Each structure stands twice: as C-alpha cells, then as structure tokens.
Coordinates of C-alpha atoms in Angstrom, one line a residue:
M75 CA -83.8 4.1 -85.4
H76 CA -80.2 4.1 -86.1
N77 CA -78.2 3.5 -82.9
I78 CA -74.6 4.3 -84.0
T79 CA -74.0 8.2 -84.9
V80 CA -70.6 8.7 -86.7
A81 CA -68.9 12.2 -86.4
I82 CA -65.7 13.4 -88.0
R83 CA -63.6 16.1 -86.4
V84 CA -60.7 17.8 -88.3
K85 CA -57.6 18.7 -86.4
P86 CA -56.5 22.3 -86.9
V87 CA -53.0 22.2 -88.2
Q88 CA -51.0 24.2 -90.8
Q89 CA -50.7 22.6 -94.3
T90 CA -49.3 23.7 -97.6
F91 CA -51.8 21.7 -99.5
K92 CA -55.4 21.2 -98.4
T93 CA -55.9 17.4 -98.4
I94 CA -59.4 17.5 -96.4
I95 CA -62.3 19.3 -97.8
V96 CA -65.4 19.7 -95.6
N97 CA -69.0 20.4 -97.4
G98 CA -71.7 20.0 -95.0
S99 CA -72.0 16.4 -93.9
T100 CA -69.6 15.3 -96.7
V101 CA -65.8 14.8 -96.3
T102 CA -63.5 14.7 -99.4
L103 CA -60.1 13.6 -99.1
L104 CA -57.5 14.7 -101.8
D105 CA -54.0 12.9 -102.5
P106 CA -51.2 15.4 -102.2
E107 CA -49.1 13.2 -104.4
L108 CA -51.2 13.9 -107.5
E109 CA -51.2 17.4 -106.9
F110 CA -47.5 17.8 -106.6
N111 CA -46.8 15.4 -109.6
N112 CA -44.7 13.4 -107.6
P113 CA -43.5 10.1 -109.2
V114 CA -45.8 7.3 -109.0
D115 CA -45.0 4.6 -106.2
I116 CA -45.4 1.3 -107.7
L117 CA -46.8 -0.2 -104.5
K118 CA -49.7 2.5 -104.6
K119 CA -50.3 3.0 -108.3
N120 CA -53.6 0.9 -108.1
R121 CA -55.0 2.4 -105.0
I122 CA -57.9 4.9 -104.9
K123 CA -56.2 8.2 -104.5
D124 CA -59.2 10.6 -103.8
A125 CA -62.4 9.5 -101.6
S126 CA -65.3 11.2 -100.6
Y127 CA -67.6 10.2 -97.6
E128 CA -70.8 11.3 -96.0
F129 CA -71.2 11.2 -92.3
D130 CA -73.9 12.1 -89.6
L131 CA -71.8 15.0 -88.2
V132 CA -68.6 16.7 -89.5
F133 CA -66.6 19.4 -87.7
D134 CA -64.0 21.1 -89.6
Q135 CA -60.9 23.0 -88.3
Q136 CA -62.9 26.0 -86.8
A137 CA -65.0 23.9 -84.6
D138 CA -64.4 24.3 -80.9
Q139 CA -65.0 21.9 -78.1
K140 CA -68.3 23.3 -77.1
E141 CA -69.7 22.9 -80.7
V142 CA -68.5 19.3 -80.9
Y143 CA -70.0 18.4 -77.4
E144 CA -73.5 20.2 -78.2
K145 CA -74.1 18.5 -81.6
S146 CA -72.6 14.8 -80.8
A147 CA -72.9 14.2 -77.0
E148 CA -75.5 16.2 -75.6
P149 CA -78.6 14.9 -77.4
L150 CA -77.8 11.3 -75.8
L151 CA -78.4 12.7 -72.0
D152 CA -82.0 12.2 -72.5
D153 CA -81.8 8.8 -73.7
L154 CA -79.5 8.0 -70.7
I155 CA -81.7 9.4 -68.1
S156 CA -84.7 7.3 -69.7
G157 CA -82.8 4.2 -69.0
Q158 CA -80.8 3.4 -72.3
N159 CA -77.1 2.7 -72.3
V160 CA -74.9 5.3 -73.9
T161 CA -71.3 5.0 -75.2
I162 CA -68.9 7.5 -76.7
F163 CA -65.6 6.5 -78.1
A164 CA -62.9 8.4 -80.1
Y165 CA -60.9 6.8 -83.1
G166 CA -58.0 8.0 -85.1
A167 CA -54.2 7.8 -85.5
T168 CA -51.6 8.9 -83.0
G169 CA -51.6 12.8 -82.7
S170 CA -55.0 13.4 -84.3
G171 CA -56.4 15.0 -81.2
K172 CA -58.6 12.0 -79.6
T173 CA -57.5 12.7 -76.0
H174 CA -58.0 16.4 -76.6
T175 CA -61.6 15.7 -77.8
M176 CA -62.5 13.4 -75.1
M177 CA -60.8 15.1 -71.8
G178 CA -59.8 18.4 -73.3
S179 CA -57.7 21.0 -71.0
Q180 CA -58.5 23.2 -68.2
N181 CA -59.4 26.1 -70.4
Q182 CA -61.0 23.9 -73.2
Q183 CA -62.9 21.0 -71.5
G184 CA -63.7 17.8 -73.6
I185 CA -66.7 16.0 -74.1
I186 CA -66.4 13.8 -70.7
P187 CA -66.4 16.8 -68.3
R188 CA -68.9 18.6 -70.1
A189 CA -71.3 15.5 -70.3
L190 CA -70.8 14.6 -66.8
N191 CA -71.4 18.1 -65.6
D192 CA -74.6 18.5 -67.5
L193 CA -75.8 15.1 -66.3
F194 CA -75.3 15.6 -62.7
G195 CA -77.2 18.9 -63.1
R196 CA -80.2 16.7 -64.4
L197 CA -80.2 13.9 -62.0
S198 CA -82.2 14.1 -58.8
K199 CA -80.4 13.5 -55.4
E200 CA -81.6 9.9 -55.2
Q201 CA -80.5 9.0 -58.7
A202 CA -76.9 10.9 -58.0
A203 CA -76.5 8.8 -54.7
Q204 CA -76.8 5.5 -56.4
A205 CA -74.2 6.4 -59.2
S206 CA -70.9 4.7 -59.2
L207 CA -67.8 5.0 -61.5
T208 CA -65.1 2.6 -62.9
F209 CA -62.0 3.4 -64.8
L210 CA -59.7 0.8 -66.5
E211 CA -57.2 0.7 -69.1
I212 CA -56.0 -1.8 -71.6
Y213 CA -52.1 -1.9 -71.9
N214 CA -50.4 -4.4 -74.1
E215 CA -53.6 -6.7 -74.0
T216 CA -53.7 -6.6 -70.1
I217 CA -56.6 -4.8 -68.2
R218 CA -55.5 -2.5 -65.3
D219 CA -57.7 -0.8 -62.7
L220 CA -56.4 2.7 -62.9
L221 CA -58.1 3.4 -59.4
T222 CA -56.4 0.4 -57.5
G223 CA -53.6 -0.4 -59.9
K224 CA -54.8 -4.1 -60.0
L225 CA -54.5 -6.4 -63.0
L226 CA -57.9 -7.9 -63.8
D227 CA -59.3 -10.2 -66.4
L228 CA -62.5 -10.7 -68.4
R229 CA -65.2 -13.4 -67.9
E230 CA -68.6 -14.4 -69.3
D231 CA -71.4 -14.3 -66.8
G232 CA -74.6 -16.3 -67.4
N233 CA -76.7 -13.7 -66.1
K234 CA -74.7 -10.4 -66.4
G235 CA -73.1 -11.2 -69.7
L236 CA -69.3 -9.9 -70.0
V237 CA -68.0 -9.0 -66.6
V238 CA -64.4 -7.4 -65.5
V239 CA -63.7 -9.6 -62.4
N240 CA -62.9 -7.6 -59.3
L241 CA -63.2 -3.9 -61.0
F242 CA -63.4 -1.3 -58.3
K243 CA -66.7 0.7 -58.2
A244 CA -66.1 3.7 -56.6
P245 CA -69.3 5.5 -55.2
V246 CA -69.8 9.1 -56.9
P247 CA -72.6 11.0 -55.2
S248 CA -71.3 14.4 -56.7
L249 CA -69.5 15.7 -59.7
N250 CA -66.6 16.9 -57.3
D251 CA -66.1 13.2 -56.6
I252 CA -66.0 12.1 -60.3
T253 CA -63.6 14.9 -61.2
Q254 CA -61.1 13.7 -58.4
Y255 CA -61.2 9.9 -59.5
I256 CA -60.8 10.9 -63.1
K257 CA -57.8 13.1 -62.5
Y258 CA -56.2 10.2 -60.2
G259 CA -57.0 7.6 -63.2
N260 CA -55.2 9.8 -65.8
S261 CA -52.3 10.3 -63.7
R262 CA -51.7 6.6 -63.7
R263 CA -52.3 5.9 -67.2
A264 CA -49.7 5.0 -69.6
K265 CA -48.1 7.9 -71.4
E266 CA -44.7 8.1 -73.4
P267 CA -43.3 10.5 -75.9
T268 CA -42.8 9.2 -79.4
G269 CA -41.8 10.8 -82.8
A270 CA -45.2 11.6 -83.7
N271 CA -46.6 12.7 -80.4
E272 CA -44.9 14.1 -77.4
N273 CA -47.6 13.2 -75.1
S274 CA -48.7 9.9 -76.6
T275 CA -51.2 7.6 -74.7
R276 CA -50.1 4.0 -74.8
S277 CA -53.3 2.4 -73.8
H278 CA -56.9 2.3 -74.4
T279 CA -59.1 3.7 -71.4
V280 CA -62.7 2.9 -70.7
L281 CA -64.5 5.2 -68.2
Q282 CA -67.9 4.0 -67.0
L283 CA -70.6 5.7 -65.0
M284 CA -73.2 3.5 -63.6
L285 CA -76.5 4.6 -62.7
K286 CA -79.5 2.6 -61.4
Q287 CA -80.8 1.2 -65.0
C288 CA -78.2 2.2 -67.2
T289 CA -74.5 3.0 -67.9
F290 CA -72.6 5.8 -69.5
T291 CA -69.5 4.6 -71.2
F292 CA -66.6 6.8 -72.5
V293 CA -63.8 5.1 -74.5
D294 CA -60.4 6.9 -75.3
L295 CA -58.6 4.6 -77.7
A296 CA -54.8 4.8 -78.3
G297 CA -54.0 5.9 -82.0
S298 CA -52.7 3.5 -84.5
E299 CA -48.8 4.1 -85.1
R300 CA -46.5 3.6 -87.9
A301 CA -42.8 2.8 -87.3
S302 CA -41.5 4.8 -89.8
Q303 CA -43.2 8.1 -88.4
T304 CA -42.9 7.4 -84.7
T305 CA -39.1 6.1 -84.8
N306 CA -40.0 3.9 -81.9
K307 CA -37.7 1.4 -80.7
G308 CA -37.7 -1.5 -77.8
Q309 CA -40.6 -1.2 -75.5
R310 CA -42.2 1.8 -77.4
M311 CA -42.3 -0.5 -80.7
V312 CA -43.8 -3.5 -78.8
E313 CA -46.5 -1.1 -77.4
G314 CA -47.3 0.2 -80.9
A315 CA -47.6 -3.2 -82.3
M316 CA -50.2 -4.2 -79.5
I317 CA -52.1 -1.1 -80.1
N318 CA -52.2 -1.7 -83.8
R319 CA -53.2 -5.3 -83.2
S320 CA -56.2 -4.3 -81.0
L321 CA -57.3 -1.6 -83.5
L322 CA -56.8 -4.0 -86.5
V323 CA -59.2 -6.5 -84.9
L324 CA -61.6 -3.5 -84.1
G325 CA -61.5 -2.8 -87.9
N326 CA -62.1 -6.5 -88.9
C327 CA -65.2 -6.3 -86.5
I328 CA -66.3 -3.2 -88.2
K329 CA -65.8 -4.7 -91.5
A330 CA -67.5 -7.9 -90.6
L331 CA -70.5 -6.0 -89.4
F332 CA -70.5 -3.6 -92.4
S333 CA -70.6 -6.7 -94.7
K334 CA -73.1 -8.5 -92.6
E335 CA -71.2 -11.5 -92.0
Q336 CA -72.1 -14.3 -90.0
F337 CA -69.1 -14.4 -87.8
V338 CA -67.8 -11.2 -86.2
P339 CA -64.2 -11.6 -84.5
F340 CA -65.2 -9.8 -81.3
R341 CA -63.0 -12.2 -79.3
G342 CA -59.9 -11.2 -81.1
S343 CA -59.0 -8.6 -78.4
K344 CA -60.0 -7.5 -75.0
L345 CA -60.9 -3.9 -76.7
T346 CA -63.6 -5.5 -79.0
R347 CA -65.1 -7.6 -76.5
L348 CA -65.7 -4.5 -74.4
L349 CA -67.0 -2.7 -77.2
K350 CA -69.5 -5.5 -78.6
D351 CA -72.7 -4.1 -77.3
A352 CA -71.8 -0.5 -78.4
L353 CA -71.1 -1.9 -82.0
Q354 CA -74.1 -4.3 -82.2
G355 CA -76.7 -1.6 -81.4
N356 CA -77.5 -2.6 -77.8
S357 CA -76.6 1.1 -76.7
K358 CA -76.8 4.6 -78.1
T359 CA -73.3 5.0 -79.6
V360 CA -71.5 8.0 -80.9
M361 CA -68.1 7.5 -82.8
I362 CA -66.0 10.5 -83.2
A363 CA -63.3 10.0 -85.7
N364 CA -60.1 12.3 -85.7
V365 CA -58.2 13.0 -88.6
A366 CA -55.1 15.3 -89.2
P367 CA -54.8 16.7 -92.9
N368 CA -51.0 16.6 -92.7
N369 CA -51.1 12.7 -92.8
Y370 CA -53.0 11.4 -95.9
E371 CA -52.5 7.5 -95.3
D372 CA -53.8 7.9 -91.6
S373 CA -56.8 10.1 -92.7
F374 CA -57.7 7.6 -95.5
N375 CA -57.9 4.7 -93.1
T376 CA -59.8 6.7 -90.3
L377 CA -62.6 7.7 -92.8
L378 CA -62.8 4.3 -94.4
Y379 CA -63.3 2.7 -90.9
A380 CA -65.7 5.5 -89.9
H381 CA -67.7 5.1 -93.1
R382 CA -68.1 1.3 -92.6
T383 CA -69.1 2.1 -88.9
R384 CA -71.9 4.3 -90.1
N385 CA -73.3 2.0 -92.4
I386 CA -73.5 -1.1 -89.8
D387 CA -77.0 -2.4 -89.7
P388 CA -77.5 -2.8 -86.0
T389 CA -79.4 -5.7 -84.7
P390 CA -80.0 -5.0 -80.9
N391 CA -80.0 -8.1 -79.0
N392 CA -82.1 -7.5 -75.6
F393 CA -83.0 -11.0 -74.4
Q394 CA -81.1 -10.7 -71.4
E395 CA -82.9 -7.3 -70.4
M396 CA -86.2 -9.1 -71.6
I397 CA -85.6 -12.2 -69.1
V398 CA -84.5 -9.9 -66.3
Q399 CA -88.1 -7.8 -66.6
L400 CA -90.0 -10.9 -66.9
R401 CA -88.5 -12.2 -63.7
E402 CA -89.3 -9.0 -61.9
E403 CA -92.9 -9.2 -63.2
N404 CA -93.3 -12.8 -62.0
E405 CA -91.9 -11.8 -58.6
D406 CA -94.3 -9.2 -58.3
I407 CA -97.2 -11.4 -59.5
K408 CA -96.1 -14.0 -56.7
K409 CA -96.0 -11.5 -54.1
T410 CA -99.5 -10.2 -54.8
L411 CA -100.8 -13.8 -54.8
K412 CA -99.3 -14.4 -51.6
K413 CA -100.9 -11.4 -50.0
Q414 CA -104.4 -12.4 -51.2
N415 CA -103.9 -16.1 -49.6
S416 CA -106.1 -17.7 -52.1
L417 CA -105.5 -20.1 -54.8
S418 CA -107.8 -19.3 -57.4
K419 CA -107.9 -20.6 -61.1
M420 CA -106.1 -17.5 -62.2
Q421 CA -103.2 -18.3 -60.0
L422 CA -103.0 -21.7 -61.3
Q423 CA -102.9 -20.6 -64.7
I424 CA -100.2 -18.0 -63.8
E425 CA -98.2 -20.7 -62.1
Q426 CA -98.6 -22.9 -65.2
Q427 CA -97.6 -20.1 -67.4
F428 CA -94.9 -19.4 -65.2
K429 CA -93.6 -23.0 -65.2
E430 CA -94.0 -23.2 -69.0
Q431 CA -91.9 -19.8 -69.3
Q432 CA -89.2 -21.4 -67.1
K433 CA -89.1 -24.4 -69.5
Q434 CA -88.6 -22.1 -72.4
E435 CA -86.3 -20.1 -70.8
K436 CA -84.2 -23.2 -69.9
M437 CA -84.5 -24.2 -73.5
E438 CA -83.5 -20.9 -74.8
K439 CA -80.6 -20.9 -72.3
Q440 CA -79.4 -24.3 -73.5
Q441 CA -79.6 -23.4 -77.3
Q442 CA -77.7 -20.2 -76.5
Q443 CA -75.0 -22.1 -74.6
Q444 CA -74.8 -24.3 -77.5
Q445 CA -74.5 -21.5 -80.0
I446 CA -71.9 -19.8 -77.7
Q447 CA -69.9 -22.9 -77.7
Q448 CA -70.1 -23.3 -81.3
I449 CA -69.1 -19.7 -81.9
Q450 CA -66.3 -20.0 -79.4
Q451 CA -65.1 -23.1 -81.3
Q452 CA -65.1 -21.1 -84.6
Q453 CA -63.3 -18.1 -82.9
N454 CA -60.6 -20.2 -81.4
Q455 CA -59.9 -21.8 -84.8
Q456 CA -59.9 -18.4 -86.7
Q457 CA -57.6 -17.0 -83.9
Q458 CA -55.4 -19.9 -84.1
A459 CA -55.1 -19.6 -87.8
E460 CA -54.7 -15.7 -87.8
K461 CA -51.8 -16.2 -85.1
Q462 CA -50.1 -18.8 -87.5
A463 CA -50.4 -16.3 -90.4
Y464 CA -49.2 -13.4 -88.1
D465 CA -46.3 -15.4 -86.8
E466 CA -45.2 -16.7 -90.5
E467 CA -45.4 -13.0 -91.6
Q468 CA -43.2 -11.9 -88.6
I469 CA -40.9 -14.7 -89.4
K470 CA -40.7 -13.5 -93.1
S471 CA -40.0 -10.1 -92.3
I472 CA -37.3 -11.0 -89.8
I473 CA -35.4 -13.1 -92.4
L474 CA -35.8 -10.4 -95.2
K475 CA -34.3 -7.9 -92.8
Q476 CA -31.4 -10.2 -91.7
F477 CA -30.7 -10.9 -95.6
A478 CA -30.7 -7.1 -96.2
Q479 CA -28.4 -6.6 -93.4
E480 CA -26.0 -9.4 -94.5
S481 CA -26.3 -8.2 -98.2
E482 CA -25.3 -4.6 -96.8
L483 CA -22.4 -6.0 -94.6
I484 CA -20.9 -8.0 -97.8
K485 CA -21.1 -4.7 -100.0
Q486 CA -19.2 -2.9 -97.3
L487 CA -16.5 -5.6 -96.9
F488 CA -16.1 -5.5 -101.0
K489 CA -15.5 -1.8 -100.7
L490 CA -13.0 -2.2 -97.8
E491 CA -11.1 -4.8 -99.8
D492 CA -11.0 -2.6 -102.9
A493 CA -9.8 0.3 -100.7
L494 CA -7.0 -1.8 -99.2
M495 CA -5.9 -3.2 -102.7
Q496 CA -5.8 0.5 -104.0
T497 CA -3.7 1.6 -101.0
H498 CA -1.3 -1.3 -101.5
L499 CA -0.8 -0.5 -105.2
D500 CA -0.4 3.2 -104.2
I501 CA 2.5 2.2 -101.9
V502 CA 4.2 0.0 -104.1
E503 CA 4.0 2.8 -106.9
Y504 CA 5.4 5.4 -104.5
Q505 CA 8.4 2.9 -103.4
K506 CA 9.1 2.4 -107.1
Q507 CA 9.3 6.3 -107.6
Q508 CA 11.5 6.8 -104.6
S509 CA 13.7 4.1 -105.8
V510 CA 14.1 5.5 -109.3
Q511 CA 14.7 9.0 -107.7
F512 CA 17.4 7.6 -105.3
Q513 CA 19.2 5.9 -108.2
Q514 CA 19.1 9.0 -110.3
K515 CA 20.4 11.1 -107.3
T516 CA 23.3 8.4 -106.7
E517 CA 24.2 8.3 -110.3
D518 CA 24.5 12.2 -110.4
L519 CA 26.5 12.3 -107.3
I520 CA 28.9 9.7 -108.8
N521 CA 29.2 11.6 -112.2
K522 CA 29.9 14.8 -110.1
S523 CA 32.7 13.1 -108.2
T524 CA 34.1 11.5 -111.4
E525 CA 34.0 14.9 -113.3
S526 CA 35.8 16.6 -110.3
I527 CA 38.5 13.9 -110.2
N528 CA 38.9 14.3 -113.8
N529 CA 39.3 18.0 -113.6
T530 CA 41.8 17.6 -110.8
E531 CA 43.8 15.0 -113.0
N532 CA 43.7 17.4 -116.0
E533 CA 45.1 20.1 -113.9
Q534 CA 48.0 17.8 -112.5
F535 CA 48.8 17.0 -116.2
E536 CA 49.0 20.5 -117.0
I537 CA 51.4 21.3 -114.2
A538 CA 53.5 18.2 -115.2
M539 CA 53.8 19.3 -118.9
K540 CA 54.7 23.0 -117.6
Y541 CA 57.5 21.3 -115.4
K542 CA 58.8 19.3 -118.4
T543 CA 58.9 22.5 -120.5
I544 CA 61.0 24.2 -117.7
L545 CA 63.3 21.3 -117.7
Q546 CA 63.8 21.6 -121.3
Q547 CA 64.6 25.1 -120.8
R548 CA 66.9 24.4 -118.2
R549 CA 68.7 22.0 -120.7
K550 CA 68.8 24.9 -123.2
I551 CA 70.1 27.4 -120.5
Y552 CA 72.8 24.8 -119.5
D553 CA 73.9 24.2 -123.1
Q554 CA 74.2 28.1 -123.6
C555 CA 76.2 28.4 -120.5
M556 CA 78.7 26.1 -121.8
Q557 CA 79.0 28.4 -124.8
S558 CA 78.8 31.9 -123.1
Q559 CA 80.0 33.4 -120.0
F560 CA 79.8 31.0 -117.0
Q561 CA 78.8 33.8 -114.6
S562 CA 75.7 34.8 -116.4
V563 CA 74.7 31.3 -116.9
K564 CA 75.2 30.4 -113.3
D565 CA 72.8 33.4 -112.3
E566 CA 70.3 32.2 -114.9
F567 CA 70.6 28.7 -113.7
R568 CA 69.9 29.9 -110.1
K569 CA 66.8 31.7 -111.2
Q570 CA 65.5 28.6 -113.0
V571 CA 66.1 26.4 -109.8
Q572 CA 64.0 28.8 -107.8
N573 CA 61.2 28.7 -110.4
I574 CA 61.3 24.8 -110.2
E575 CA 61.2 25.0 -106.6
K576 CA 58.2 27.2 -106.7
M577 CA 56.4 24.9 -109.1
K578 CA 56.9 21.9 -106.8
G579 CA 55.4 23.8 -103.9
L580 CA 52.5 24.6 -106.2
Q581 CA 52.2 21.0 -107.1
S582 CA 52.2 19.6 -103.5
E583 CA 49.7 22.2 -102.5
K584 CA 47.4 21.4 -105.7
R585 CA 47.8 17.8 -104.5
E586 CA 46.6 18.3 -101.1
E587 CA 43.7 20.3 -102.3
V588 CA 42.8 17.4 -104.7
M589 CA 42.8 15.2 -101.9
K590 CA 40.9 17.3 -99.5
K591 CA 38.2 17.8 -102.0
F592 CA 38.0 14.1 -102.7
K593 CA 37.3 13.4 -98.9
E594 CA 34.8 16.1 -98.7
L595 CA 32.9 14.6 -101.7
E596 CA 33.4 11.2 -100.1
I597 CA 31.9 12.4 -96.5
E598 CA 29.0 14.2 -98.4
H599 CA 28.1 11.2 -100.4
L600 CA 28.2 8.9 -96.9
K601 CA 26.0 11.5 -95.3
K602 CA 23.3 11.4 -98.1
I603 CA 23.3 7.6 -98.1
S604 CA 22.8 7.7 -94.2
N605 CA 19.9 10.1 -94.5
Q606 CA 18.4 8.1 -97.3
K607 CA 18.6 4.9 -95.0
N608 CA 16.7 6.7 -92.2
G609 CA 14.0 7.9 -94.4
N610 CA 13.3 4.0 -95.5
Q611 CA 14.7 4.6 -98.9
P612 CA 16.7 2.1 -101.3
Q613 CA 20.5 2.4 -100.3
I614 CA 23.9 1.2 -101.6
D615 CA 25.4 -1.4 -99.6
E616 CA 28.9 -1.0 -97.9
E617 CA 30.9 -3.3 -100.1
T618 CA 29.9 -1.3 -103.1
L619 CA 31.2 1.9 -101.4
K620 CA 34.4 0.3 -100.4
E621 CA 35.0 -0.9 -104.2
I622 CA 34.4 2.8 -105.3
K623 CA 36.8 4.1 -102.8
K624 CA 39.6 1.5 -103.6
N625 CA 39.2 2.2 -107.3
R626 CA 39.6 6.0 -106.7
L627 CA 42.7 5.5 -104.8
Q628 CA 44.3 3.1 -107.3
S629 CA 43.9 5.6 -110.0
L630 CA 45.4 8.5 -108.0
N631 CA 48.6 6.4 -107.2
K632 CA 48.8 5.3 -110.7
Q633 CA 48.8 8.9 -111.8
I634 CA 51.3 9.8 -109.0
K635 CA 53.7 7.1 -110.3
D636 CA 53.3 8.1 -113.9
G637 CA 54.4 11.6 -112.9
K638 CA 51.1 13.0 -113.9
L639 CA 50.5 14.1 -110.1

C-alpha cells in the first residue's frame, strides 16, 4: 500500500483570469501570459506553459477547514492508534495558506487542533498519561526548542537513529496541556512581515506527539520566496535565502526519490534529515500542497514537486524495529527459561540460535555502519561540490551586479558632463548677446548725442547769420543816415542797437541751454554705463569717455572762436 498521500488545496483569492482548474482529482494550470497575448519572454519561450496533474485529493477554493481535515488527516488516526507513525506536512510558496491549513484560527481550526482533539477522544486514560510533546523550529539552519528557547543539534544514534539532543519532552496527559504548549511555542516562533505576506513565518516548525509505540508528527514549512515579490532586504533577505536553500534540498530529495536514484541528499539540510522517514515510507505521510491562483510560477513549482512526491516508490526500512522486537522476544524467552530452572535441549538450541542471531546482528550492524560511512563520504563530497558551485554562482551574480551598477554610474556621469557643457555654451551665447545689445545701445546713445550737438550747432549758425544780416542792414542804414536827415537816422540806429542787444541776449541764453543739455546727456550716459557695470555687462572704459568728452569740448570752443556760437 502506498504510504504517501498527496493533497492539493487551492487558496480562495480574487483573480481576473482563472489559472487553476479543478476537475475531480485532476488539477490543470493555465499560463495567463498565453491568454492575454503578452509578448513572449526569451527566457521562458521554451518552457511548458500549461500543465495538468492528478493527485490523491484536491480541494478547490470552496473547501473549508472541516472538509480538508476529514478527507486528509482523520483517516490516519486509526493507523496511529494501531501503532504506526504518522506525518502531516504542508508545502507551498509564501502566502499560499500553509499555516492557515495546519493551525487555522479561533473560528476556523486547522488540521493540528482538530486531529489532536479527535485523537484524545479515542485514547484511553493510560495511553493519554504516557503521551509527551516536543516543539521545535529550524531558523536559518539552526534548531531551536520553542518550549525552552535552547539551541539544539542533530546526532545519529546507533539504536534510536536520528535524535535531536536535549530536546524537551513535555508530558501532556490532557488536550488542554497540548493547547497551552502549542500556543506558547507559536508565540515564540520567528515571524516577520514581508512584501508578499504581512504575517510571514520565517522558520520551519516540527510538532511531535509521542505515544507509547508511535509518533504523530506535524510539519509546517516556511514558504519559498522570490526577492522580486517580497522586496526583502538585510536580515529578511538572509532568512529568505536560507528558507529557499532548505526547500531546494527538499525538492532535490523528492526528485531523487522520484527518479529512483541510488543517492538521495537527505543530509543537505536539517529539514530533510528530519523528514527522511516520512519521505522514505517508514510512516503514513500526508503532504498538503498549497497553491495560490494569482501566482503562476510558484503554483507551477509547487504542483511539480507534489506530482513527484505522489509518484515516489516508497521502500520502507523497518530493520531497526525488527531488531527491537527480536530483542524483546529474546528477553521474554530468557525470563521464561529462568523460571523453569531447567536446561533442556530446547533451551540450548534457543541459546545457540540467540548467539547466532547476535552474530548476525553484529555482522549486519558492521555492514550498515560501513554503508553509512560510504554514504556519508559521498554526501560530504557532493555537499562540497554543491557548496563550491553555489559560491561560484553567488560570486558571478555579485560581479554582474557591480558591473551593472558601474555602467549605470558611468552613463549618469556622461549625462552630467553633457548637461554642464550645454549650460556653459548657453552662458557664452547669453554673454555674446548681451555684449552686442550693449554695443548697439552705446552706439545709439552716441549717435543721439551727436545729432543733438549738430542740431545745436546749426541753430547757433543760423543766429550768427541773422546777426550778420543785421550788421549789413545797420551799414545800409548808416549810409542812408549820411544822406538823409540825421535825426531820423539816429532814431533808426537806436532801434537797430536795441535789436542787436536782444539778439545777443538770445544768443547767450541759447548757448547756456546747449551747454546744459550737453551736460544732461553726458550725465545720463554715465548713469547707463554705471547700471550696466552693476549688471555684469560689457562697459566702456574711463579713458574712452574722457576722450569723447575732450573732443566735444574742443569742437564747441572752435565753433565759438569761429563765431558760429
């Protein structure tokens, strides 16, 4: 009979496209990229997009906690009471609902509280009094006792097999005691929020209820994580890497068992060492794989591993139990023989058989030890090779990331240099434009001043010509006076003299106005030069201004000497 049962549970989430289709015991996974005609990713173009698998049990989005428990875990209670080991573990990506399936909530109890409640309802008082409980977690490949807080280690025992050293076994004669211990252990479990799950468990937990002849094991695995989805940094990223590493080893073990390989890397992590008996068929095992329809990649990987687990061909190895049973039988036979106080031929034969059996056991132990040593050597070599390959991949990824960062920095430096060069060119162009504008304004001002002065010179020349005309008229009048009556000439001469005086007064006033206007133009010109100097504009030096002023004064003096002013 197959000792491993694989169940699939689909998390109820809202989705625009139905990626998971459940039809009885068959699960079909559809790739949303093909449905929405998204551009094909080069890295994924050769990957199988759609997949369909068949499992022992499938729970769709409408299945509640009670249905999941009654169909998956409840049938194992009879096997447990009859003396067979039972293991139940949940597998899936982060946020897919593993802890909800195993523990549940106050209103919707999960598999663990329901199974323990039903189990203690079937056990007798004597069986319940012998029950004990252990609760541990594997955090970053370190085992910690959740009941005491101590750090523990794994060791191989010749008689008991794999043992967690110094693990605290709490006596739990009642269901209330178990509930209290579980609540206390869960409160100490490593939990932190991530981008994919607000209440993400950061460790694997193993809860074991030990009865007289068997063990009931519950395993709640931490979910696999993608750094692009969780946006983890620092310690959260280290935790995610250790979780993915242990789950990768678990996946490799499932793959090796599925492919019937001679070597299975159980020693690759502490999680797989603890799950070795459950995967090899030495106990009744139920694997509940949780998938979320809104994440295609994680759902694909989870269904693939679940499919491989279902098709594992278990080869139970009960040599240890057989040896223990034989020893118990031999002890019973010895006690019976001692009570009879007789040494019959039957006793001698039994003793001989017992000695031969002991010799055979020793031979088998020696052979097993030799095989274990060989397997350990092979495992150590493989672990070293895997570690070396993993370190090389990490170094390559770090070098590629640094090269990408350096390339990005160089691009940014080139962009900054281009921006600085463009800014410099803009400043030079702006200065050229301002210089040209200033020169044009200066030339316009000089032209206006020159025109004003020329206009003034023309007016002065016209006054001089009028004065000359008056002198000629005076000469004519004088000549007439010599010929005409003296008195009339004298009166006329007086009038002409008064006109001349008036003309001289006008000429002096006009000259003062011209000089005043020239000074105002000069002051206005100097102010404009000063304003342009404060605004960091190109300016005319003082020597040039002095030279212009000197030339203007010389021109005015010359005109005055020539009689034009």
